[in-house]
Coordinates of C-alpha atoms in Angstrom, one line a residue:
X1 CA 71.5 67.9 80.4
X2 CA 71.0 65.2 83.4
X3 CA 73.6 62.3 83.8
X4 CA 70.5 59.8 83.3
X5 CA 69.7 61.5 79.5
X6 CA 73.5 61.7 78.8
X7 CA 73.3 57.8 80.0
X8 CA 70.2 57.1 77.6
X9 CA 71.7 59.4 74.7
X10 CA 75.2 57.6 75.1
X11 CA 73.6 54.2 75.0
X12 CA 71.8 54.7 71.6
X13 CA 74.6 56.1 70.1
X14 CA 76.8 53.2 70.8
X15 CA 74.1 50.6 69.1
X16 CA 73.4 53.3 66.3
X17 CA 76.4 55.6 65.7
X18 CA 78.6 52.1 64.2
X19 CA 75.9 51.1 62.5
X20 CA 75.6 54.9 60.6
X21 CA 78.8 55.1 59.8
X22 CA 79.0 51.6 58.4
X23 CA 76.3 52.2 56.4
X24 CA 78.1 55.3 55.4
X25 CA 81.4 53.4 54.6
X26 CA 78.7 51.0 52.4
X27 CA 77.5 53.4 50.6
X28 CA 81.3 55.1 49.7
X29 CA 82.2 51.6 48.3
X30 CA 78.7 51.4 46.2
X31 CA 79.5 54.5 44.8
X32 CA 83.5 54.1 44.4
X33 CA 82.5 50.4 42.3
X34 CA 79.3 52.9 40.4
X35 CA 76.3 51.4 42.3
X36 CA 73.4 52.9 43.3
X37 CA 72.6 50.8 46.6
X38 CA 72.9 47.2 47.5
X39 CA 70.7 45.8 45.3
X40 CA 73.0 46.4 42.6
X41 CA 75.4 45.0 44.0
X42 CA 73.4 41.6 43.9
X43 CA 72.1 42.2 40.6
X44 CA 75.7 43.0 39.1
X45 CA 77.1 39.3 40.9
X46 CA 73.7 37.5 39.6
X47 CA 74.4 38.5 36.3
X48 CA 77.8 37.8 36.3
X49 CA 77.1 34.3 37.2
X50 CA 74.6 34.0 34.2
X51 CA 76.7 35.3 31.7
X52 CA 79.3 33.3 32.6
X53 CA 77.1 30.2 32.4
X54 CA 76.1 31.5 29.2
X55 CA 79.5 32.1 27.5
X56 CA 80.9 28.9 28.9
X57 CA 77.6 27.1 27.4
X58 CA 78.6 28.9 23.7
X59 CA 82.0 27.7 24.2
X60 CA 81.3 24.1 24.6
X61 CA 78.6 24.4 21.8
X62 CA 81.4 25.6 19.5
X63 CA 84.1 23.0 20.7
X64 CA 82.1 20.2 20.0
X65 CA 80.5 21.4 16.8
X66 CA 82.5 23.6 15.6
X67 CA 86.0 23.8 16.3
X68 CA 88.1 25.3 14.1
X69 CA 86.6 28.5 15.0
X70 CA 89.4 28.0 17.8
X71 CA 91.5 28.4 15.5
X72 CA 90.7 31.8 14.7
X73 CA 92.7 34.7 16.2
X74 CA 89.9 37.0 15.6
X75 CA 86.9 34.6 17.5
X76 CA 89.1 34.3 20.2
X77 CA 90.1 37.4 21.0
X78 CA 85.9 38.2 21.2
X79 CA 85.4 35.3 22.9
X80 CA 88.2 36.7 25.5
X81 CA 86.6 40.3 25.4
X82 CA 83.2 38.9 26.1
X83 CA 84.4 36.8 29.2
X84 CA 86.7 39.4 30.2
X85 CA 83.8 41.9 30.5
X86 CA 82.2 38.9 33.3
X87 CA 85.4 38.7 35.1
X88 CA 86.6 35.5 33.4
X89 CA 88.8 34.2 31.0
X90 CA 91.0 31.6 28.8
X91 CA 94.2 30.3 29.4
X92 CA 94.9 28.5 26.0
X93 CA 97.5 25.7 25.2
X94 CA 98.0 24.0 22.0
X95 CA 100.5 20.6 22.4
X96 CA 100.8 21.7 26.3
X97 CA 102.2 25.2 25.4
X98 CA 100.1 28.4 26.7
X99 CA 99.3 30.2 23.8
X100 CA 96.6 32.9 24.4
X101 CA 96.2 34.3 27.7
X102 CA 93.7 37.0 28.8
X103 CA 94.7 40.7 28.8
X104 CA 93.1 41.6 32.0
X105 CA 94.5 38.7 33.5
X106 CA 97.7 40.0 32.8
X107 CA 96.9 43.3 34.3
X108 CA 96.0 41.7 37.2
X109 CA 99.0 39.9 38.0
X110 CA 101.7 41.1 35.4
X111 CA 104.2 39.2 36.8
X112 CA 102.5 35.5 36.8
X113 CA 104.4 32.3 35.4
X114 CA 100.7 31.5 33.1
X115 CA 102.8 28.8 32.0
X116 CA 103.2 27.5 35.5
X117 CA 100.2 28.1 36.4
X118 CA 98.6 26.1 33.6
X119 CA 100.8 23.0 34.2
X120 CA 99.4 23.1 38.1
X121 CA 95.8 23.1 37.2
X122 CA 94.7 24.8 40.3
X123 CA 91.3 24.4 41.6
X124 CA 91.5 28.2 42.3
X125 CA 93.7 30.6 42.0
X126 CA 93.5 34.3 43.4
X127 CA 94.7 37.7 42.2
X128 CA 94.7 40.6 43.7
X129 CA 92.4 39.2 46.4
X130 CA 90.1 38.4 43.8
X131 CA 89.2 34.4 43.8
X132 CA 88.9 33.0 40.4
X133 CA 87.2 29.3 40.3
X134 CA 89.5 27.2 37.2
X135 CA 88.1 24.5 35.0
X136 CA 90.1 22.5 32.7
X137 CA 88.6 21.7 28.8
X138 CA 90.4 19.3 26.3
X139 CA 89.9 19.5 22.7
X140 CA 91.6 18.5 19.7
X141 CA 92.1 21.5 16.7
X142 CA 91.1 20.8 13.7
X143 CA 94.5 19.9 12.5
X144 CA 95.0 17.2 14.7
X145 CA 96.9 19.0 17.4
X146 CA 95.8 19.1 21.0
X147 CA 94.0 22.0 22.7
X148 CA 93.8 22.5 26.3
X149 CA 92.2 25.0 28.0
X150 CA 91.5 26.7 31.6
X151 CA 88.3 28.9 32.3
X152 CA 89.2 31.2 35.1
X153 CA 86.1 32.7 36.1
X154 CA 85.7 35.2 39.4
X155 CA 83.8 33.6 42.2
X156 CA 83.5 36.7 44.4
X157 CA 82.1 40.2 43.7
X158 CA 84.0 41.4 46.4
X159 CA 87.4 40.1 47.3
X160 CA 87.0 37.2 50.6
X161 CA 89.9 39.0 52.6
X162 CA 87.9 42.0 52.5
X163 CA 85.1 40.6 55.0
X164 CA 87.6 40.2 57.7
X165 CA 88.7 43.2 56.5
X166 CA 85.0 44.1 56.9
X167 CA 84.5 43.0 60.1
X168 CA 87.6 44.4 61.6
X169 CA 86.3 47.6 60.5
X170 CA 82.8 47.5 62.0
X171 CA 84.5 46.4 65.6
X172 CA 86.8 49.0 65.3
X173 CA 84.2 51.1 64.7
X174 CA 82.1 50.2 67.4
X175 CA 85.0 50.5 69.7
X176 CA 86.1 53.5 68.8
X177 CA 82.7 54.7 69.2
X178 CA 82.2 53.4 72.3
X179 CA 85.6 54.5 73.7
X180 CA 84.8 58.0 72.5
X181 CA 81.4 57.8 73.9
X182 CA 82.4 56.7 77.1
X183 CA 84.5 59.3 77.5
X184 CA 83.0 62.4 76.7
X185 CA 80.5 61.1 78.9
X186 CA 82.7 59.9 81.4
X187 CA 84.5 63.6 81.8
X188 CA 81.2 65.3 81.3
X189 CA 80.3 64.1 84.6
X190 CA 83.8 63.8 86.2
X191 CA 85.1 67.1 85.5
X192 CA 82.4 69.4 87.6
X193 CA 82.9 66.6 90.4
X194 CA 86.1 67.1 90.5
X195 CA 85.8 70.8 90.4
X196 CA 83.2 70.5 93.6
X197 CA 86.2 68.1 95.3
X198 CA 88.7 71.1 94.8
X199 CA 85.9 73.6 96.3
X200 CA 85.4 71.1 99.2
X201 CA 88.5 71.3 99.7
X202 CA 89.3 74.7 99.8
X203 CA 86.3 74.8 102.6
X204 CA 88.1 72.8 104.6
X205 CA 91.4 74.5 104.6
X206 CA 89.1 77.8 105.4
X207 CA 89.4 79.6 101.9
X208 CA 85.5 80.7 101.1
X209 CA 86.7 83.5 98.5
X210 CA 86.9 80.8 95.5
X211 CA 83.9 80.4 93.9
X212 CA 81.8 77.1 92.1
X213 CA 81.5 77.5 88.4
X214 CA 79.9 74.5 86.6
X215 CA 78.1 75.0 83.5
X216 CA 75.2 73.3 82.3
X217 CA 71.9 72.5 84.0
X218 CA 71.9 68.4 84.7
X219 CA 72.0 67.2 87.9
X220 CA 75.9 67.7 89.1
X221 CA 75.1 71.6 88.1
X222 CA 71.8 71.3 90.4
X223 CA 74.4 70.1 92.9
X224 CA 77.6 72.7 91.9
X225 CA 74.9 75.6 92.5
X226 CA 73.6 74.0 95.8
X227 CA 77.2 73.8 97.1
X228 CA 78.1 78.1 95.8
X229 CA 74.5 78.6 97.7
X230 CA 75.8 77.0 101.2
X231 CA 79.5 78.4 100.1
X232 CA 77.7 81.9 100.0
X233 CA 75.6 81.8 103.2
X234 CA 79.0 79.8 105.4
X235 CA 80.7 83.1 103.9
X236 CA 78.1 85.3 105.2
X237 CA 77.6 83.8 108.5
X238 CA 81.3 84.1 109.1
X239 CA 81.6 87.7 108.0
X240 CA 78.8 87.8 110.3
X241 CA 80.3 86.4 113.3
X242 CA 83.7 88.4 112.2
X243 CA 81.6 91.5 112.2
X244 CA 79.4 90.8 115.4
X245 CA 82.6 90.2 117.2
X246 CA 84.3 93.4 115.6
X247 CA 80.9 94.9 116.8
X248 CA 81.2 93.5 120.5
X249 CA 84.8 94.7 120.9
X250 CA 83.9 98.5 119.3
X251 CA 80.8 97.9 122.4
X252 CA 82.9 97.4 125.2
X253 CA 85.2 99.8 124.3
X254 CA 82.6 102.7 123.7
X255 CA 81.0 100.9 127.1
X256 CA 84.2 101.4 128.9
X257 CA 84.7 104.8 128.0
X258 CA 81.6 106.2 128.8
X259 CA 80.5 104.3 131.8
X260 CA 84.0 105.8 133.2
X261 CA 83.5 109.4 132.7
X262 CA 80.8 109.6 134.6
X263 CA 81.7 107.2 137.1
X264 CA 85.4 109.3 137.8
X265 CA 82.9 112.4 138.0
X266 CA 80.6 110.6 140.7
X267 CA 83.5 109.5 142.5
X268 CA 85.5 113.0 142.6
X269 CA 82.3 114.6 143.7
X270 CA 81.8 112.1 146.5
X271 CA 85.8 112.5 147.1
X272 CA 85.0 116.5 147.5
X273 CA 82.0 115.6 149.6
X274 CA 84.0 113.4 152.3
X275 CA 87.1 115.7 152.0
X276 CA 85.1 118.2 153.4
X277 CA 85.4 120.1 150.4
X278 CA 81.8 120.4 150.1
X279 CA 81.7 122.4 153.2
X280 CA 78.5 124.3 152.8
X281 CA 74.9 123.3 152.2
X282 CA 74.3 124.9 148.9
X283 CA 77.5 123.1 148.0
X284 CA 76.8 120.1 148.9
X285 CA 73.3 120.4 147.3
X286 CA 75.2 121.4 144.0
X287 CA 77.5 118.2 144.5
X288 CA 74.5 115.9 145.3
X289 CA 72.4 117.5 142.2
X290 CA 75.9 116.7 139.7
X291 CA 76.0 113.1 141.0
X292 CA 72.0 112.7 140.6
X293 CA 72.6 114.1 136.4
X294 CA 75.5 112.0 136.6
X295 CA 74.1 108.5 137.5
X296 CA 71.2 109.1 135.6
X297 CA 73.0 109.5 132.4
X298 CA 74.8 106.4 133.1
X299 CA 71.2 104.7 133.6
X300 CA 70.0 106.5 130.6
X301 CA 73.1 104.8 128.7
X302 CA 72.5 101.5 130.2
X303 CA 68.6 101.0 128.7
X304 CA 70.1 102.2 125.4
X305 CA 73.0 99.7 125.4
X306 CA 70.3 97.2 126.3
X307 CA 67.7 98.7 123.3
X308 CA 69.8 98.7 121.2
X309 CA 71.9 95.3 121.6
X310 CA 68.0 94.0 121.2
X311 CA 67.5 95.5 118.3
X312 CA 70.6 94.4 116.9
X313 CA 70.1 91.0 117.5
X314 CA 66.7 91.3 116.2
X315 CA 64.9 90.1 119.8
X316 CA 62.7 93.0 120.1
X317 CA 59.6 92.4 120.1
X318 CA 57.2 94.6 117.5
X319 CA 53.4 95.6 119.4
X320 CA 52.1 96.6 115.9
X321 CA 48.7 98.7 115.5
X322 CA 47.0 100.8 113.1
X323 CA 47.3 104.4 113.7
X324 CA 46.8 107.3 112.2
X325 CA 50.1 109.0 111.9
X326 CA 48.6 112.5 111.7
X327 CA 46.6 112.8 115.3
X328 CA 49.3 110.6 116.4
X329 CA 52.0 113.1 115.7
X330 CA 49.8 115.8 116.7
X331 CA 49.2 114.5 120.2
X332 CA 52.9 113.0 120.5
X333 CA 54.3 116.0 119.9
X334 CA 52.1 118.0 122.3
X335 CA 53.4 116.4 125.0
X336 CA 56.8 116.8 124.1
X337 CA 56.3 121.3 123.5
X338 CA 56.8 121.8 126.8
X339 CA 60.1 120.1 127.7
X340 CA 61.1 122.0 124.2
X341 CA 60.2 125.1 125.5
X342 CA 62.2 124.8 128.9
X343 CA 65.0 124.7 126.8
X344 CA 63.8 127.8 124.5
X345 CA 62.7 125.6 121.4
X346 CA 59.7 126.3 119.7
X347 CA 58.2 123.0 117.9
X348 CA 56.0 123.4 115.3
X349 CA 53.7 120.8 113.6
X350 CA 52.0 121.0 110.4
X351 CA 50.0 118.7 108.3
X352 CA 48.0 119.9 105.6
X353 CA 45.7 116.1 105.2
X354 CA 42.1 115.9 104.5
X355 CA 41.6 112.8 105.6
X356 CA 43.4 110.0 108.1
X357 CA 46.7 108.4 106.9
X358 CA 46.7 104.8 108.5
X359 CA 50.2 103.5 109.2
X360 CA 51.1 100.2 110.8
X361 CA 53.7 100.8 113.5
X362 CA 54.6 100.2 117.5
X363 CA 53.3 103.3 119.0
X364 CA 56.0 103.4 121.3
X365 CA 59.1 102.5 119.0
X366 CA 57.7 105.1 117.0
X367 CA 57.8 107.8 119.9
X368 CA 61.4 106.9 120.7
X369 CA 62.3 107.0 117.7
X370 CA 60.6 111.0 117.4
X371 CA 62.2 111.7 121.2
X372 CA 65.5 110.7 119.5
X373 CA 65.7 112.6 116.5
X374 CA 64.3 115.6 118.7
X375 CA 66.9 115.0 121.7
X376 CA 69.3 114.9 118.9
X377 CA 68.3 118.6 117.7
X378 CA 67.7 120.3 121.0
X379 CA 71.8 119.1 121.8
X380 CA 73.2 120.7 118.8
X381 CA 70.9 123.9 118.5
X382 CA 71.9 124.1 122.3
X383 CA 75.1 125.2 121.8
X384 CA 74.3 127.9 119.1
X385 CA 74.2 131.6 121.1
X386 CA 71.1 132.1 123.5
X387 CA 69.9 135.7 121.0
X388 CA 69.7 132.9 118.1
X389 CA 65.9 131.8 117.6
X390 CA 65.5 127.7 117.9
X391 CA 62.5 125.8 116.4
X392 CA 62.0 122.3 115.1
X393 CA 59.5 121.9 112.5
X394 CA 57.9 118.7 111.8
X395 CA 55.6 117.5 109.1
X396 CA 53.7 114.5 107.4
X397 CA 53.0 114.3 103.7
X398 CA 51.6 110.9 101.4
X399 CA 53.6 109.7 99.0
X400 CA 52.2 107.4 97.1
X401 CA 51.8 103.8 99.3
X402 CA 54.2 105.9 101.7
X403 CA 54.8 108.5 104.1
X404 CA 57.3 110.7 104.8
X405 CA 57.8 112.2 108.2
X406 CA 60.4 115.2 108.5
X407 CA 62.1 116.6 111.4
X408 CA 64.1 120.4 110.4
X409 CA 65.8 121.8 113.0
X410 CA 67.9 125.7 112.8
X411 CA 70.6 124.4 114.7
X412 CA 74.1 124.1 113.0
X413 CA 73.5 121.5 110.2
X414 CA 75.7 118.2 109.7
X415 CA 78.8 118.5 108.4
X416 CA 78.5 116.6 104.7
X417 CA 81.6 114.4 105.7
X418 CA 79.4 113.2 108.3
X419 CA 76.7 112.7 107.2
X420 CA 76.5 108.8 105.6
X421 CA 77.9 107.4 109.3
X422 CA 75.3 109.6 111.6
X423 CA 72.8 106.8 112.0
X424 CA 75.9 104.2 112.7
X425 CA 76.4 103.0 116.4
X426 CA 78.7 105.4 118.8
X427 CA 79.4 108.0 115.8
X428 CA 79.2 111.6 116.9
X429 CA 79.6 114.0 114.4
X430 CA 81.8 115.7 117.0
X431 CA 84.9 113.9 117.8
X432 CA 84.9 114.8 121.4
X433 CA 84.2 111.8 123.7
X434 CA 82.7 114.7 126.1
X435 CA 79.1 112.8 127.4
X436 CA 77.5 116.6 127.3
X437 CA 77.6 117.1 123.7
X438 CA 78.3 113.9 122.0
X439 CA 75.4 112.0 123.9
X440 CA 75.9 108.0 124.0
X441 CA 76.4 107.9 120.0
X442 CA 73.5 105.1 120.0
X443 CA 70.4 107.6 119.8
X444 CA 70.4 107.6 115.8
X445 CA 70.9 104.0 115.5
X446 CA 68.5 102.9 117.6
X447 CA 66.1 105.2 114.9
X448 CA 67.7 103.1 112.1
X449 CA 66.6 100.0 114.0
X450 CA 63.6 101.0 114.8
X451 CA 62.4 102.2 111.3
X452 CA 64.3 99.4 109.3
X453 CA 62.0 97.1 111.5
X454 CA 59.0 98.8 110.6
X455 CA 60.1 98.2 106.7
X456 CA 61.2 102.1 106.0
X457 CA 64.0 103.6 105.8
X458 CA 65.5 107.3 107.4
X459 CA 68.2 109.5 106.3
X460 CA 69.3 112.7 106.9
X461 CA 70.3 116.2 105.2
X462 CA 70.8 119.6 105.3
X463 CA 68.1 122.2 104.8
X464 CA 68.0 125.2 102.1
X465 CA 68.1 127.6 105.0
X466 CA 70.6 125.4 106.9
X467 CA 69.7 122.8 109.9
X468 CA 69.4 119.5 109.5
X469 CA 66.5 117.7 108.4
X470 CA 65.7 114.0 109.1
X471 CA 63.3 112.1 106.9
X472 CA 61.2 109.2 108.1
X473 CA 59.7 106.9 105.2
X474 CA 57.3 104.6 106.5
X475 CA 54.9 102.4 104.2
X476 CA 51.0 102.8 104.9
X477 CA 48.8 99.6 106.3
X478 CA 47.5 97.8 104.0
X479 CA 44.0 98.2 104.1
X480 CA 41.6 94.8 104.8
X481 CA 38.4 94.2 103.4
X482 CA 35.3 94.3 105.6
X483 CA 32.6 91.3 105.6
X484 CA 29.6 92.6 104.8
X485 CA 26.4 91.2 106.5
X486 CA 25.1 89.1 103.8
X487 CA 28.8 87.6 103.0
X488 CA 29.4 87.1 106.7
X489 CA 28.9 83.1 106.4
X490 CA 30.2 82.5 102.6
X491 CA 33.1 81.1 101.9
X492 CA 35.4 82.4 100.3

C-alpha cells in the first residue's frame, strides 16, 4: 500500500472511525434503556411530558372539586403509581408533616431527609443524576386540616452530567483514534526507513553481506527493493574487482613462470654458443634451431596472453557472418590434414547432412577455436608410443535450433578429477609446469571465450573407447525473411 493511500485511508478513519463507534456506544445505551433507535428515545421523553401534564391536570381537577379523595389511602397510592410510572411523584404533608412519600423516590435516594427536603422547597432537586423539576400545591382536607404538597417530576430523559460525560467520551474517542491512527501509520512508514538507514549504514562501514527485507509493495518497498538491487550489483562489482585482481595476480605469476623458462633456455644456449661450447657447425645449427622454437613459443604465448586478456575483458571485437558450418569444417579442416599428418595423425571428418546448416559465427574465432582443441589432442596423443595408431575424428550433427560440433581424439583421455577445470585459464591436467607438454594453460580458455561469445557453450568428456571428446554447441542463424518483388515498396 503507498504512503499517499495509507495518508488518504488514515484521514477518513479519523473523521469516521469516532463517529462509528459513537454510534455504536448509542446504540448499546438504546438497547441497555429497551429502545429500538433514537426515535424512541424522543418519543419515550414526549410522552413522558404529556402524561405528566395530564396527571398533574387530574390532580388539580380533583383538589378543587373533589378533595377528600386525598384523603384516601387507596387513591393515593394510584395516583403515586401512575406518576411514578412517568418519573414523578408526591411528597405529601398534612399540618406541615410529610406524610406520603413516593416509593421509587425512596429507592432513589434511600437515605434523603423528605422532611428536609419538603421544608426547603427546592426549585429542583436531583437524584442520582437524574433532575427532577418541584412544584408546590396547597390545599385544605376535607376536615379542615392543611395539605401541602410537592410534584417532583423528572426533567431529563437522560441524566445532565452525562452529556459532559458524553462529550468527554466522543473526544476521547477521537483521540484515541487518532493517536492510534497516527501511529500505525506513523511506524508503517518509519520502520522500513529505518531498516534502509541501518543498510546504509552497513554500506558504509563496507559490510554488503546483510541484506534489505521490507515487506509490502507501497512506495518505501519500491525504494527498499531499489536499494537490495544497487546493494546486489555494488556486491558484484566488488567480487568482481576482488576476482579480476585475484585474476591479474594468478597472470603475472603464470606470466612470470613461463616467460622464464624459455628465456633461461635462450640464454644458456646463447651462453654455450659464446663459451665456445657450440664448437661445431651442426652444433651450432642445433643451438640456433632450439633458440628459434624457443622464442617462438614465447611469441606464441605472448598473442595468447593478449587474446585472451581481450576476451576476458570482453574488447574483442566479433566479425559475424553466415556460414555454413558443414563446407566450412570441411574445408577448415583440409588445410589443417597435413600438419596432422607430419605428426602421424590421421583426421577424419564426417557429416552425414542433406542440406546446408547456417550458423552465425566469426570465421576466424571459430578456426582458433578448432586449431585449439586440435593442438590440444595432437600434444597429449603425442606422448602415447609411436606403434599406437592416432586419429581425431570430427563431426557435425543438428539438434534442434542447435549444433553440435565434436572433436574425439585416441590419445590418453582426461582424468575425471580434471575434467570441470580444463577450460579454466593456466590449468593443465598435468601438473608439470614443463612448456612441452603442458602448453601455456590458455588454449582451452580462449575456446570458452570464444564460444560463450558466440552464445554456446563447450564441454568436454571421455569417449566409450577412451580419448577425449570435446563438444561444441553453437545456435543456428536465425533465418530473415526475403522481400519479395511486389512487397519491395510496402510498408510493413
Amino acid at each position: 500500500m503507498s504512503i499517499r493511500v495509507k495518508l488518504y485511508m488514515s484521514y477518513l478513519a479519523m473523521v469516521f472511525l469516532p463517529m462509528v463507534l459513537i454510534a455504536g456506544f448509542i446504540v448499546f445505551l438504546l438497547n441497555a434503556g429497551g429502545m429500538q433507535d433514537l426515535r424512541d428515545y424522543f418519543r419515550v421523553e414526549k410522552e413522558e411530558k404529556t402524561n405528566q401534564s395530564l396527571i398533574y391536570g387530574e390532580m388539580k381537577y380533583v383538589i378543587e372539586n373533589d378533595a377528600d379523595k386525598l384523603s384516601s389511602p387507596d387513591y393515593i397510592e394510584n395516583l403515586q403509581s401512575r406518576l411514578a410510572e412517568q418519573w414523578s411523584g408526591l411528597i405529601i404533608a398534612k399540618d406541615g408533616v410529610v406524610s406520603d412519600v413516593p416509593i421509587f423516590l425512596k429507592e432513589l435516594a434511600p437515605n434523603e431527609n423528605w422532611q428536609r427536603l419538603f421544608d426547603s422547597s427546592p426549585e429542583s432537586v436531583s437524584f442520582k443524576a437524574f433532575r427532577f423539576l418541584t412544584n408546590e400545591i396547597s390545599f385544605v382536607y376535607s376536615d379542615g386540616h392543611q395539605g401541602e404538597m410537592i410534584l417532583l417530576r423528572r426533567n431529563d430523559v437522560v441524566p445532565p452530567l452525562w452529556r459532559p460525560v458524553g462529550a468527554l467520551i466522543f473526544s476521547a474517542f477521537v483521540g484515541l483514534t487518532s493517536l492510534l491512527l497516527t501511529y500505525f501509520v506513523s511506524r508503517s512508514i518509519i520502520r522500513p526507513i529505518h531498516a534502509l538507514k541501518a543498510a546504509a549504514l552497513q554500506i558504509k562501514d563496507g559490510d554488503l553481506s546483510q541484506q534489505v527485507v521490507v515487506k509490502g509493495k507501497g512506495e518505501v518497498s519500491q525504494l527498499a527493493a531499489a536499494f537490495e538491487a544497487m546493494r546486489l550489483q555494488l556486491k558484484m562489482s566488488i567480487d568482481q574487482s576482488l576476482q579480476y585482481e585475484e585474476n591479474r595476480k594468478q597472470l603475472l605469476s603464470h606470466i612470470s613462470h613461463d616467460l622464464k623458462t624459455p628465456i633461461s633456455a635462450i640464454k644458456g644456449y646463447v651462453e654455450g654458443i659464446r663459451d665456445g661450447i657450440a664448437n661445431t657447425d651442426e652444433k651450432r645449427e642445433r643451438y640456433m634451431q632450439t633458440i628459434y622454437h624457443k622464442a617462438t613459443d614465447m611469441d606464441q604465448l605472448i598473442d595468447e596472453l593478449f587474446l585472451f586478456s581481450k576476451l576476458d575483458l570482453h574488447k574483442v571485437a566479433y566479425d559475424f557472418k553466415t556460414i555454413d558450418i558443414g563446407r566450412y569444417l570441411e574445408h577448415f579442416l583440409e588445410e589443417q590434414r597435413f600438419d596432422m599428418e607430419k605428426s602421424g595423425i590421421s583426421l577424419h571428418y564426417a557429416a552425414e547432412l542433406t542440406e546446408p546448416i547456417l550458423i552465425t559465427a566469426d570465421p576466424d574465432k571459430l578456426g582458433r577455436v578448432v586449431t585449439n582443441i586440435l593442438n590440444n589432442s595432437e600434444k597429449y596423443m603425442g606422448q602415447l608410443p609411436a606403434a599406437v595408431h592416432k586419429s581425431i575424428h570430427v563431426s557435425v550433427e543438428e539438434q534442434g535450433n542447435q549444433v553440435l560440433i565434436t572433436v574425439e581424439d585416441t590419445g590418453p583421455g582426461i582424468d575425471k578429477d580434471d575434467l570441470p577445470y580444463i577450460f579454466d585459464r593456466f590449468y593443465r591436467a598435468e601438473q608439470s609446469r614443463n612448456s612441452e607438454t603442458g602448453g601455456s594453460g590458455l588454449g582451452l580458455a580462449i575456446v570458452k571465450q570464444i564460444i560463450e561469445g558466440h552464445g554456446g557453450a563447450v564441454w568436454a568428456e571421455n569417449g566409450e573407447l577412451g580419448g577425449a571428446r570435446f563438444c561444441l554447441l553453437l545456435p543456428l542463424a536465425v533465418p530473415v525473411r526475403t522481400v519479395m518483388e511486389h512487397e519491395e515498396h510496402t510498408n510493413h
